[in-house]
PDB file of C-alpha atoms in Angstrom:
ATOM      1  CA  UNK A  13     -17.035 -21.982 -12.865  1.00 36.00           C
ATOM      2  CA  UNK A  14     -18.243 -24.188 -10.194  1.00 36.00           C
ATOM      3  CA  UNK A  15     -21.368 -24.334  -8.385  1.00 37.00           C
ATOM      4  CA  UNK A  16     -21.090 -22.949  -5.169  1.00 38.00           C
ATOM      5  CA  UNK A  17     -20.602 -26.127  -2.579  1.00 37.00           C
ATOM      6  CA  UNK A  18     -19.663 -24.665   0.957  1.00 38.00           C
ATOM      7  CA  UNK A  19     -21.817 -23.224   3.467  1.00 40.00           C
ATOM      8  CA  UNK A  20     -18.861 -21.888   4.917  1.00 46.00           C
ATOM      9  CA  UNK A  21     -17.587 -20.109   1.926  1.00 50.00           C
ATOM     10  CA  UNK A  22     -19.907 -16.753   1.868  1.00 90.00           C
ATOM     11  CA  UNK A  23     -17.518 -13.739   2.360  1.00 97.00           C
ATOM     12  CA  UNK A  24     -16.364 -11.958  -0.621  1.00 98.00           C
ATOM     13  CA  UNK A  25     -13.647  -9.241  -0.693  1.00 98.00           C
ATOM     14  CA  UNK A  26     -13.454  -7.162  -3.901  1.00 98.00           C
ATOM     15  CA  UNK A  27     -10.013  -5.122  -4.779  1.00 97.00           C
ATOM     16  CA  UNK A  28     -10.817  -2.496  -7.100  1.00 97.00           C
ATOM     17  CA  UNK A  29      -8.953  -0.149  -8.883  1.00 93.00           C
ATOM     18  CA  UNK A  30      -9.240   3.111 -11.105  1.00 90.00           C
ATOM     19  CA  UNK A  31     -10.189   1.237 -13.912  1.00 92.00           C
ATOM     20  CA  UNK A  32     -13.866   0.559 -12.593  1.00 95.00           C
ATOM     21  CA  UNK A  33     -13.711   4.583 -11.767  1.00 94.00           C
ATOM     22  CA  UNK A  34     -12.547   4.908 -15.530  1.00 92.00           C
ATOM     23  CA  UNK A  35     -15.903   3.644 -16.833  1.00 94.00           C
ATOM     24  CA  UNK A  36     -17.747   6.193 -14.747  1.00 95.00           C
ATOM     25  CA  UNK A  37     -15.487   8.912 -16.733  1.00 92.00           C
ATOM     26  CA  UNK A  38     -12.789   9.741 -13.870  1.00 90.00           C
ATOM     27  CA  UNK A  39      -9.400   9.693 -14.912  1.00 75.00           C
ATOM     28  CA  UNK A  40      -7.306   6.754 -14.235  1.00 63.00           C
ATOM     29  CA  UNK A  41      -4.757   7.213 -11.669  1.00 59.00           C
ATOM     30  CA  UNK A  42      -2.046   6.772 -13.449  1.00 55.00           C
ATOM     31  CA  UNK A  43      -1.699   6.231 -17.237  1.00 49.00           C
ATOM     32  CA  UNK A  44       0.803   6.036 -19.957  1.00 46.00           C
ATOM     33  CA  UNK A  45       3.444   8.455 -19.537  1.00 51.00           C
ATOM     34  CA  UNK A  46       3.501   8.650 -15.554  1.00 54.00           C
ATOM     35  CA  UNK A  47       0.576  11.151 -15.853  1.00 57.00           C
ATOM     36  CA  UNK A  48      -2.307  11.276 -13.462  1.00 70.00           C
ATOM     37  CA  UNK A  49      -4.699  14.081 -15.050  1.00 69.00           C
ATOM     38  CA  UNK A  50      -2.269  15.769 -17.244  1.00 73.00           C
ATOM     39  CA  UNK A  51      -0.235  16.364 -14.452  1.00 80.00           C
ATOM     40  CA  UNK A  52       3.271  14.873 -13.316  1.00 85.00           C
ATOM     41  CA  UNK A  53       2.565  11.997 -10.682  1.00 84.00           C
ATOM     42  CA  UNK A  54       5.690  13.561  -8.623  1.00 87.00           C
ATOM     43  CA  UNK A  55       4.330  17.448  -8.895  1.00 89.00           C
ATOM     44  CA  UNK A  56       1.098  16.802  -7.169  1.00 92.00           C
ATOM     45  CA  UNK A  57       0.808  13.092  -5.399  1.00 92.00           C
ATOM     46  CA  UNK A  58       3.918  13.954  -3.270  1.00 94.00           C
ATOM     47  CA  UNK A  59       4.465  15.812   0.387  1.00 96.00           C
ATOM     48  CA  UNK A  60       7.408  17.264  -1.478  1.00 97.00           C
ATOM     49  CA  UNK A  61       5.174  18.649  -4.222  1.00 96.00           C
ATOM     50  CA  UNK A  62       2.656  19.788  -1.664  1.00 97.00           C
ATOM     51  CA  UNK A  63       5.575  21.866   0.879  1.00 96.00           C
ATOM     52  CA  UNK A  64       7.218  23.449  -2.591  1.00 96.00           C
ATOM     53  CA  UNK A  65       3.969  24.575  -4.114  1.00 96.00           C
ATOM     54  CA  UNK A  66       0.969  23.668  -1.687  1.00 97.00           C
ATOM     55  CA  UNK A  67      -1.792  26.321  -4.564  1.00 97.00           C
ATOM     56  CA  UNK A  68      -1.078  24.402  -7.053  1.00 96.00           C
ATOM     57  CA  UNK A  69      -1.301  20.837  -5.568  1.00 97.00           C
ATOM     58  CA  UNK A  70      -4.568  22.164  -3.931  1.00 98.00           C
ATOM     59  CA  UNK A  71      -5.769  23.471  -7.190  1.00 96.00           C
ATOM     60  CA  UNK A  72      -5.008  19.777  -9.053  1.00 95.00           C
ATOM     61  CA  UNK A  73      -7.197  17.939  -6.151  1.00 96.00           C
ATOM     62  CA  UNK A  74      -9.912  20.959  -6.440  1.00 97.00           C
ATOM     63  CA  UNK A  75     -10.274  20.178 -10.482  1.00 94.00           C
ATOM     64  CA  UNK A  76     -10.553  15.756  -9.005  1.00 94.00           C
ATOM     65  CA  UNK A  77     -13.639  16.868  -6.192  1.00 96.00           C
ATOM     66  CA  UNK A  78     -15.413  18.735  -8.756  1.00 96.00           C
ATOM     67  CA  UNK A  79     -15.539  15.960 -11.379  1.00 95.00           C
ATOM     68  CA  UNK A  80     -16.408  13.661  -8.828  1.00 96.00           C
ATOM     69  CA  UNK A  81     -19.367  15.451  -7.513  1.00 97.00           C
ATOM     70  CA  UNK A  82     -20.480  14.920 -11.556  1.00 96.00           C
ATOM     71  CA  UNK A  83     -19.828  11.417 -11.940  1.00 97.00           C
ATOM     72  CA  UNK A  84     -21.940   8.816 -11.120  1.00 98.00           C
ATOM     73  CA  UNK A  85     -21.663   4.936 -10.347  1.00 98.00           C
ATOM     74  CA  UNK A  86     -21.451   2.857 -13.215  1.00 98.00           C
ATOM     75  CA  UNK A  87     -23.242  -1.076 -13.208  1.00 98.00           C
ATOM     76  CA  UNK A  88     -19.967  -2.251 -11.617  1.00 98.00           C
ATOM     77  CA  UNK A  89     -20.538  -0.783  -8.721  1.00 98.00           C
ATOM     78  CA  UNK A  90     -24.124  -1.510  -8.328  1.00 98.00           C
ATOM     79  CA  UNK A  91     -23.734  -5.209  -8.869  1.00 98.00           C
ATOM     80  CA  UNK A  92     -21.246  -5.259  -6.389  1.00 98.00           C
ATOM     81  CA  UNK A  93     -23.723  -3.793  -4.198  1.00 97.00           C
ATOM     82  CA  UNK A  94     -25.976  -6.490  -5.479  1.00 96.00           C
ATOM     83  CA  UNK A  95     -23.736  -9.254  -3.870  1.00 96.00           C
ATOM     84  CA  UNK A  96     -24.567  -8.114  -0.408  1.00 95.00           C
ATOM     85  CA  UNK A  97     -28.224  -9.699  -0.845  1.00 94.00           C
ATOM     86  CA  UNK A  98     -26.288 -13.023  -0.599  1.00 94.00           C
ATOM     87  CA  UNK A  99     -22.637 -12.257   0.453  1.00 96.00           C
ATOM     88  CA  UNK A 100     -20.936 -11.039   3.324  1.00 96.00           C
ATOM     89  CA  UNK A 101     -19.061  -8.307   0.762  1.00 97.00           C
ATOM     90  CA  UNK A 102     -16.034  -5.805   1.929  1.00 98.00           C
ATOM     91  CA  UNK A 103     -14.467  -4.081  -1.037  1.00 98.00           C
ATOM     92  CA  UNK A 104     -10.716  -3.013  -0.507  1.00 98.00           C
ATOM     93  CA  UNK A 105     -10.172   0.184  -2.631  1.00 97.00           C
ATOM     94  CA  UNK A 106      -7.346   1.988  -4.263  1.00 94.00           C
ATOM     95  CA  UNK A 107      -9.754   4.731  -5.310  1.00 95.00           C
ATOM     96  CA  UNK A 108     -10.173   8.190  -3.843  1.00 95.00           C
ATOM     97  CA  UNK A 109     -14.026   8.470  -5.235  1.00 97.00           C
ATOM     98  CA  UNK A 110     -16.723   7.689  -3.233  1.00 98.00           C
ATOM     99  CA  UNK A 111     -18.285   5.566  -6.192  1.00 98.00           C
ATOM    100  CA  UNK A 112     -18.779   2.413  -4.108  1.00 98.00           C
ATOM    101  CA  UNK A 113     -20.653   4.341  -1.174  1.00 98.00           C
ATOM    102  CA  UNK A 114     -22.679   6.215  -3.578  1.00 98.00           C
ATOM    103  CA  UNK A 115     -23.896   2.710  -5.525  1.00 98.00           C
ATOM    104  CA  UNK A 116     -24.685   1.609  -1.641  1.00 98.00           C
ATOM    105  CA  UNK A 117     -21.944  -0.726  -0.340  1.00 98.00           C
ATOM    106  CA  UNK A 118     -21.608  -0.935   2.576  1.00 96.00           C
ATOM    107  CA  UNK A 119     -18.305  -1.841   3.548  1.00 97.00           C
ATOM    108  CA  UNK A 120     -15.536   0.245   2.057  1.00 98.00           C
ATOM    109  CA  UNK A 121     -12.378   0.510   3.149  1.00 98.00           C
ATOM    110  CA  UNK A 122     -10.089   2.711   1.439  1.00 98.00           C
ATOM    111  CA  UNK A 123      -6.408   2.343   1.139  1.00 96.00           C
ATOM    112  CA  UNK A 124      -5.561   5.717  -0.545  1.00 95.00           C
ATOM    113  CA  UNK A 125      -7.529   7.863   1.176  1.00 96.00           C
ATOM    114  CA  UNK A 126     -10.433   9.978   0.108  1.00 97.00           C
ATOM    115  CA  UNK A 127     -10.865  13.108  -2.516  1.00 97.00           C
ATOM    116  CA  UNK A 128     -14.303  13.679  -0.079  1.00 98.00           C
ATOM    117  CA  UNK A 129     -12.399  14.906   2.830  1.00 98.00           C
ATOM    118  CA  UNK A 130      -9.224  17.121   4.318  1.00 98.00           C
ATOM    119  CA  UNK A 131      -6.989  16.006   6.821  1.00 98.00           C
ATOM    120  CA  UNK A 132      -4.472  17.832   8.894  1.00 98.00           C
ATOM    121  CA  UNK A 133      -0.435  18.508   7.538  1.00 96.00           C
ATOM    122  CA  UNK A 134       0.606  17.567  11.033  1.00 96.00           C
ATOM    123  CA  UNK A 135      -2.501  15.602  12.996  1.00 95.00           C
ATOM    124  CA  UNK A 136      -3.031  12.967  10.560  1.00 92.00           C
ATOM    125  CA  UNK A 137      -5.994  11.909  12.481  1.00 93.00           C
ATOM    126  CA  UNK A 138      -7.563  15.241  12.216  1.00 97.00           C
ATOM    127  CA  UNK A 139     -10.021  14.446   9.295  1.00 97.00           C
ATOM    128  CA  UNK A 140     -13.054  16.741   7.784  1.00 98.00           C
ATOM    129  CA  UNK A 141     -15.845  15.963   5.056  1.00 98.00           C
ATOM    130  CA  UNK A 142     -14.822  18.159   2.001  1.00 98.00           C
ATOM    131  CA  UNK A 143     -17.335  18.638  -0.659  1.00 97.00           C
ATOM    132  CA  UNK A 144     -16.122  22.317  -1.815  1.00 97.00           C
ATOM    133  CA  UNK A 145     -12.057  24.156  -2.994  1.00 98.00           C
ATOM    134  CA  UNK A 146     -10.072  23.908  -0.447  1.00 98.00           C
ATOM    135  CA  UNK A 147      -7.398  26.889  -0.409  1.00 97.00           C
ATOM    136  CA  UNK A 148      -4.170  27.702   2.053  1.00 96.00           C
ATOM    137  CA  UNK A 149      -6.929  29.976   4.693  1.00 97.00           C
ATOM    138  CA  UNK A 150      -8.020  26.158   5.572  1.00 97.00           C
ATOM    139  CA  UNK A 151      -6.414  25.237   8.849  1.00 97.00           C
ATOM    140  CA  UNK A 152      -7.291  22.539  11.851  1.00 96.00           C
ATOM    141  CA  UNK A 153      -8.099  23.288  15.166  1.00 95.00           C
ATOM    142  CA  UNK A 154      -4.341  24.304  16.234  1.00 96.00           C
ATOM    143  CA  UNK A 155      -4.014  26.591  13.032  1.00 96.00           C
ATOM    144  CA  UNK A 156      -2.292  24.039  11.013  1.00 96.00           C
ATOM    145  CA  UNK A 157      -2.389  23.789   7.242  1.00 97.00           C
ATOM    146  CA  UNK A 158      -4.818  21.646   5.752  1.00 98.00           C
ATOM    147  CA  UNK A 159      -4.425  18.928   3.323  1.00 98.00           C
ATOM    148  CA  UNK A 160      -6.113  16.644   1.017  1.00 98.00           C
ATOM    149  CA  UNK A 161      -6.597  13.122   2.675  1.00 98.00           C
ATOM    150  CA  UNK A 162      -4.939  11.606   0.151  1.00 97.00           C
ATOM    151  CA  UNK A 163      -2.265   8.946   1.180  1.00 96.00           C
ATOM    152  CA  UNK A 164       0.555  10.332  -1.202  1.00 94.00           C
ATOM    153  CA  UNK A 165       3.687   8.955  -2.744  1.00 91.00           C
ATOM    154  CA  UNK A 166       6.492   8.073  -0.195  1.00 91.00           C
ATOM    155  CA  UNK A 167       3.709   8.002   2.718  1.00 95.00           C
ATOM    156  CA  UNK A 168       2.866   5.082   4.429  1.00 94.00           C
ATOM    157  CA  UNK A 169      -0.689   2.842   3.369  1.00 95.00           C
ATOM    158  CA  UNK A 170      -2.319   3.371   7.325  1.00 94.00           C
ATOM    159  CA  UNK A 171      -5.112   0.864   6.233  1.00 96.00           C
ATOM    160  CA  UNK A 172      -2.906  -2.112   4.555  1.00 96.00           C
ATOM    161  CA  UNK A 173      -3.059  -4.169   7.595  1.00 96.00           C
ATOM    162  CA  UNK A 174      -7.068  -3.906   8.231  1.00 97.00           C
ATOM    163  CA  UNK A 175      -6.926  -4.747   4.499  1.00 97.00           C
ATOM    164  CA  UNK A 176      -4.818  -7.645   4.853  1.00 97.00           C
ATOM    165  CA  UNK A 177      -6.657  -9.092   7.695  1.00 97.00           C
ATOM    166  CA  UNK A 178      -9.729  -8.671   5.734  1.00 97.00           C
ATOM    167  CA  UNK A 179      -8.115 -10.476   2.549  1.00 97.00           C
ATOM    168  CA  UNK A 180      -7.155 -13.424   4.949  1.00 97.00           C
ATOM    169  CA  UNK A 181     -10.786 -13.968   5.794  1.00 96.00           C
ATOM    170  CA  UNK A 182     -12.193 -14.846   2.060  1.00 97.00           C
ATOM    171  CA  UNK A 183     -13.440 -16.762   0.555  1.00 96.00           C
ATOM    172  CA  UNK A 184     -13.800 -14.914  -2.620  1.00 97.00           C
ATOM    173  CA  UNK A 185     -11.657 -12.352  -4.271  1.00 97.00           C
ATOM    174  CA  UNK A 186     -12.281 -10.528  -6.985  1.00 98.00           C
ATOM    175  CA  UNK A 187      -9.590  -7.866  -8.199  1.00 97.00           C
ATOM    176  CA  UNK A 188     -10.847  -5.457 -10.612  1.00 96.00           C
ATOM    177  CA  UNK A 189      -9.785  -2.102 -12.410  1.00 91.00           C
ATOM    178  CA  UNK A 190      -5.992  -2.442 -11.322  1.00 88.00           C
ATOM    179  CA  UNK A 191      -3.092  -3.096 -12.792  1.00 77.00           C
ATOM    180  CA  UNK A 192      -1.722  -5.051  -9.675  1.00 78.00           C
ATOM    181  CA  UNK A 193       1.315  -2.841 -10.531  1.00 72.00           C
ATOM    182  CA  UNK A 194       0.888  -0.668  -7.535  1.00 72.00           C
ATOM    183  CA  UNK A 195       2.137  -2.034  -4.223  1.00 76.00           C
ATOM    184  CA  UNK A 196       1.395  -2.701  -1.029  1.00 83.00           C
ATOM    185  CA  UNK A 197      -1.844  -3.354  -2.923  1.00 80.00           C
ATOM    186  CA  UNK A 198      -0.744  -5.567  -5.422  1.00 78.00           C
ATOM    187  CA  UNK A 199       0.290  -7.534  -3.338  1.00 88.00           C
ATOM    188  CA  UNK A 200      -2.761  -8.233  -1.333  1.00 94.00           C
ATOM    189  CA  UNK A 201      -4.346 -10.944  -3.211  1.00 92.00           C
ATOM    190  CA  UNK A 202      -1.657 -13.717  -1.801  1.00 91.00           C
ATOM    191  CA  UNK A 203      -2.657 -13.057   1.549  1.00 95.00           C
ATOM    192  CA  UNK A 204      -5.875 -14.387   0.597  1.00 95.00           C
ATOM    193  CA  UNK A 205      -6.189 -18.158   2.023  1.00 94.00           C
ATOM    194  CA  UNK A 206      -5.456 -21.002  -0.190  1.00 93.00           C
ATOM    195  CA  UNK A 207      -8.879 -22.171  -0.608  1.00 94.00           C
ATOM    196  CA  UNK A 208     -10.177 -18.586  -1.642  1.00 95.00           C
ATOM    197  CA  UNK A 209     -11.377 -18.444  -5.254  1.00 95.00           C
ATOM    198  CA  UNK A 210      -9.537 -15.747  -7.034  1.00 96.00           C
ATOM    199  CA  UNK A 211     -11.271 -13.533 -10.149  1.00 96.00           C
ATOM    200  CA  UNK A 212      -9.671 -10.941 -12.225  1.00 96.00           C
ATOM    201  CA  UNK A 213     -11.677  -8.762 -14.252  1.00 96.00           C
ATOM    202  CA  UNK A 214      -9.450  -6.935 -16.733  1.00 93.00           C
ATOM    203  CA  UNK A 215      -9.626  -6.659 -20.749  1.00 91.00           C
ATOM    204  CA  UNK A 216      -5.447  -7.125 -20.899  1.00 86.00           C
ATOM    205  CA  UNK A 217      -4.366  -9.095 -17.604  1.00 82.00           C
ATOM    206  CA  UNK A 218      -1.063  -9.488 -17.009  1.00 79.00           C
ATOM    207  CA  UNK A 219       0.939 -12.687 -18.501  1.00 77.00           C
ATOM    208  CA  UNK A 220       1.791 -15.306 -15.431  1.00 74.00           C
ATOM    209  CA  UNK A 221      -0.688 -15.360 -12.906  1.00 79.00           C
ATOM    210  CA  UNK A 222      -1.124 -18.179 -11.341  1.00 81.00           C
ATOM    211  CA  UNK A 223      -4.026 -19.698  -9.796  1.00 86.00           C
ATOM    212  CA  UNK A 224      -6.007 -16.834 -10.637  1.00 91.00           C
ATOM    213  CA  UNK A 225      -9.494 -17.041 -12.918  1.00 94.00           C
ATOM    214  CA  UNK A 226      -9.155 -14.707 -15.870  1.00 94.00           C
ATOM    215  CA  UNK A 227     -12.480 -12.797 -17.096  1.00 95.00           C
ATOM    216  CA  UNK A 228     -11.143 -10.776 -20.237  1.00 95.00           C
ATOM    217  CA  UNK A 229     -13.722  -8.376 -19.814  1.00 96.00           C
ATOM    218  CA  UNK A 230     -14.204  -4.450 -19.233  1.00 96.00           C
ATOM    219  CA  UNK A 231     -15.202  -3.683 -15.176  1.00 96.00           C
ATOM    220  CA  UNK A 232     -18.976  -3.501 -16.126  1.00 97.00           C
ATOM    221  CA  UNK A 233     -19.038  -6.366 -18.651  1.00 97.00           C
ATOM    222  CA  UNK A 234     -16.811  -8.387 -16.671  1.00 97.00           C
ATOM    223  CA  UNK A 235     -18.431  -7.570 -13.077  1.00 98.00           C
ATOM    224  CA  UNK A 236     -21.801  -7.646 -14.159  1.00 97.00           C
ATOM    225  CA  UNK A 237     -21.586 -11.248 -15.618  1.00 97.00           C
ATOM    226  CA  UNK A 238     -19.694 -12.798 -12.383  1.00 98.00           C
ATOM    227  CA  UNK A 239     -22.272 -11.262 -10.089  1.00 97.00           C
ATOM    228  CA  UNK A 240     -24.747 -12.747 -11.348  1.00 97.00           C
ATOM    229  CA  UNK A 241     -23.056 -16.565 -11.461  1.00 96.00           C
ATOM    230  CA  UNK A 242     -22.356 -15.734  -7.691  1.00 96.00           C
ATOM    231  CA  UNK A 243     -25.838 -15.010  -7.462  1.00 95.00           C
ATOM    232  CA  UNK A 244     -26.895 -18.316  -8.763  1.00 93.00           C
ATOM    233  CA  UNK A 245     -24.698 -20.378  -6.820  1.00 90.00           C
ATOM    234  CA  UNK A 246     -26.586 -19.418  -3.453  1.00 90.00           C
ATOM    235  CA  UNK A 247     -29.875 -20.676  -5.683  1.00 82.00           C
ATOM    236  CA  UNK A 248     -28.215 -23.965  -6.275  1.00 62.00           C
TER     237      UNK A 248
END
């Protein structure tokens, strides 16, 4: 790894994914099997699934917001919050935890949505914290049905092209805890300039990526370990 030799080259963008969640005990999003919690992916991350049976869809995200208000960060996430003693750090995530927040980042941007609040079924842009059950009595300010604010299967990614434009800015990436399997954000490491360094932390990376510096590690291991050679650089 080399020593850090632009004074130009200070922001960082981390891409995380469920696997850094994972180590904090939250399910993975999706693991073998198509399964996200037990359940089916397409009978609760799906407007279909939510206008054929809205309780039980509710009742799946309910079971999510009450293990998250029980987890905790993990060292992942704090050193990431580390790098913003010496980096200009945004952190692109696929989660729906508030994990980054709560470890005291503070730029998070969150493709996917958030488990932490409720939007509207018809005013997208009608969003509420949600920190308790929600249940079909929950309605916006028109009497519309309320939702989780979750960005669901066959919906549009509303924050891919804030994402993007933030990718294009670094100078650093580092991708951790996804698969890169899941698009549009798989793909948003080669909008990333051609100068950008480029770390993956993952244990079993996928075969073929190119120009891309491998750190076979778990998200803590692996995180904790290039934090702190970022760190050092800036001491050079």
């Amino acid at each position: 790894m080399s020593k850090f030799s632009s004074v130009g080259r200070h922001k960082i963008v981390v891409l995380t994914g469920s696997g850094i969640s994972a180590e904090s005990g939250l399910q993975t999003f999706r693991n073998h099997g198509g399964l996200w919690d037990g359940e089916k992916i397409d009978d609760i991350a799906t407007p279909e699934a939510f206008e054929r049976h809205p309780e039980r869809v509710l009742e799946f995200y309910n079971r999510l917001r009450r293990k998250l208000l029980r987890a905790q960060p993990n060292t992942a996430h704090l050193a990431l919050k580390n790098l913003e003693t010496r980096y200009n750090v945004n952190i692109i995530t696929q989660n729906v935890d508030d994990l980054h927040e709560r470890a005291g980042s503070s730029h998070v941007l969150h493709l996917h949505g958030e488990l932490l609040k409720a939007r509207s079924s018809v005013d997208e842009n009608y969003i509420v914290d949600c920190f308790s059950d929600q249940t079909l009595e929950d309605k916006d300010n028109h009497g519309f049905q309320m939702r989780p604010h979750i960005v669901w299967f066959g919906e549009t990614v509303p924050m891919i092209d804030s994402a993007i434009q933030l990718m294009r800015c670094a100078d650093i990436v580092i991708i951790v805890g996804t698969s890169l399997q899941v698009y549009p954000a798989a793909g948003l490491f080669h909008y990333a300039a051609r100068s950008a360094e480029i770390f993956l932390v993952d244990p079993q990376p996928l075969e073929g990526l190119q120009n891309i510096q491998i750190i076979r590690a778990s998200a803590q291991a692996g995180v904790r370990g290039l934090v702190d050679e970022l760190l050092l650089r800036t001491e050079a």
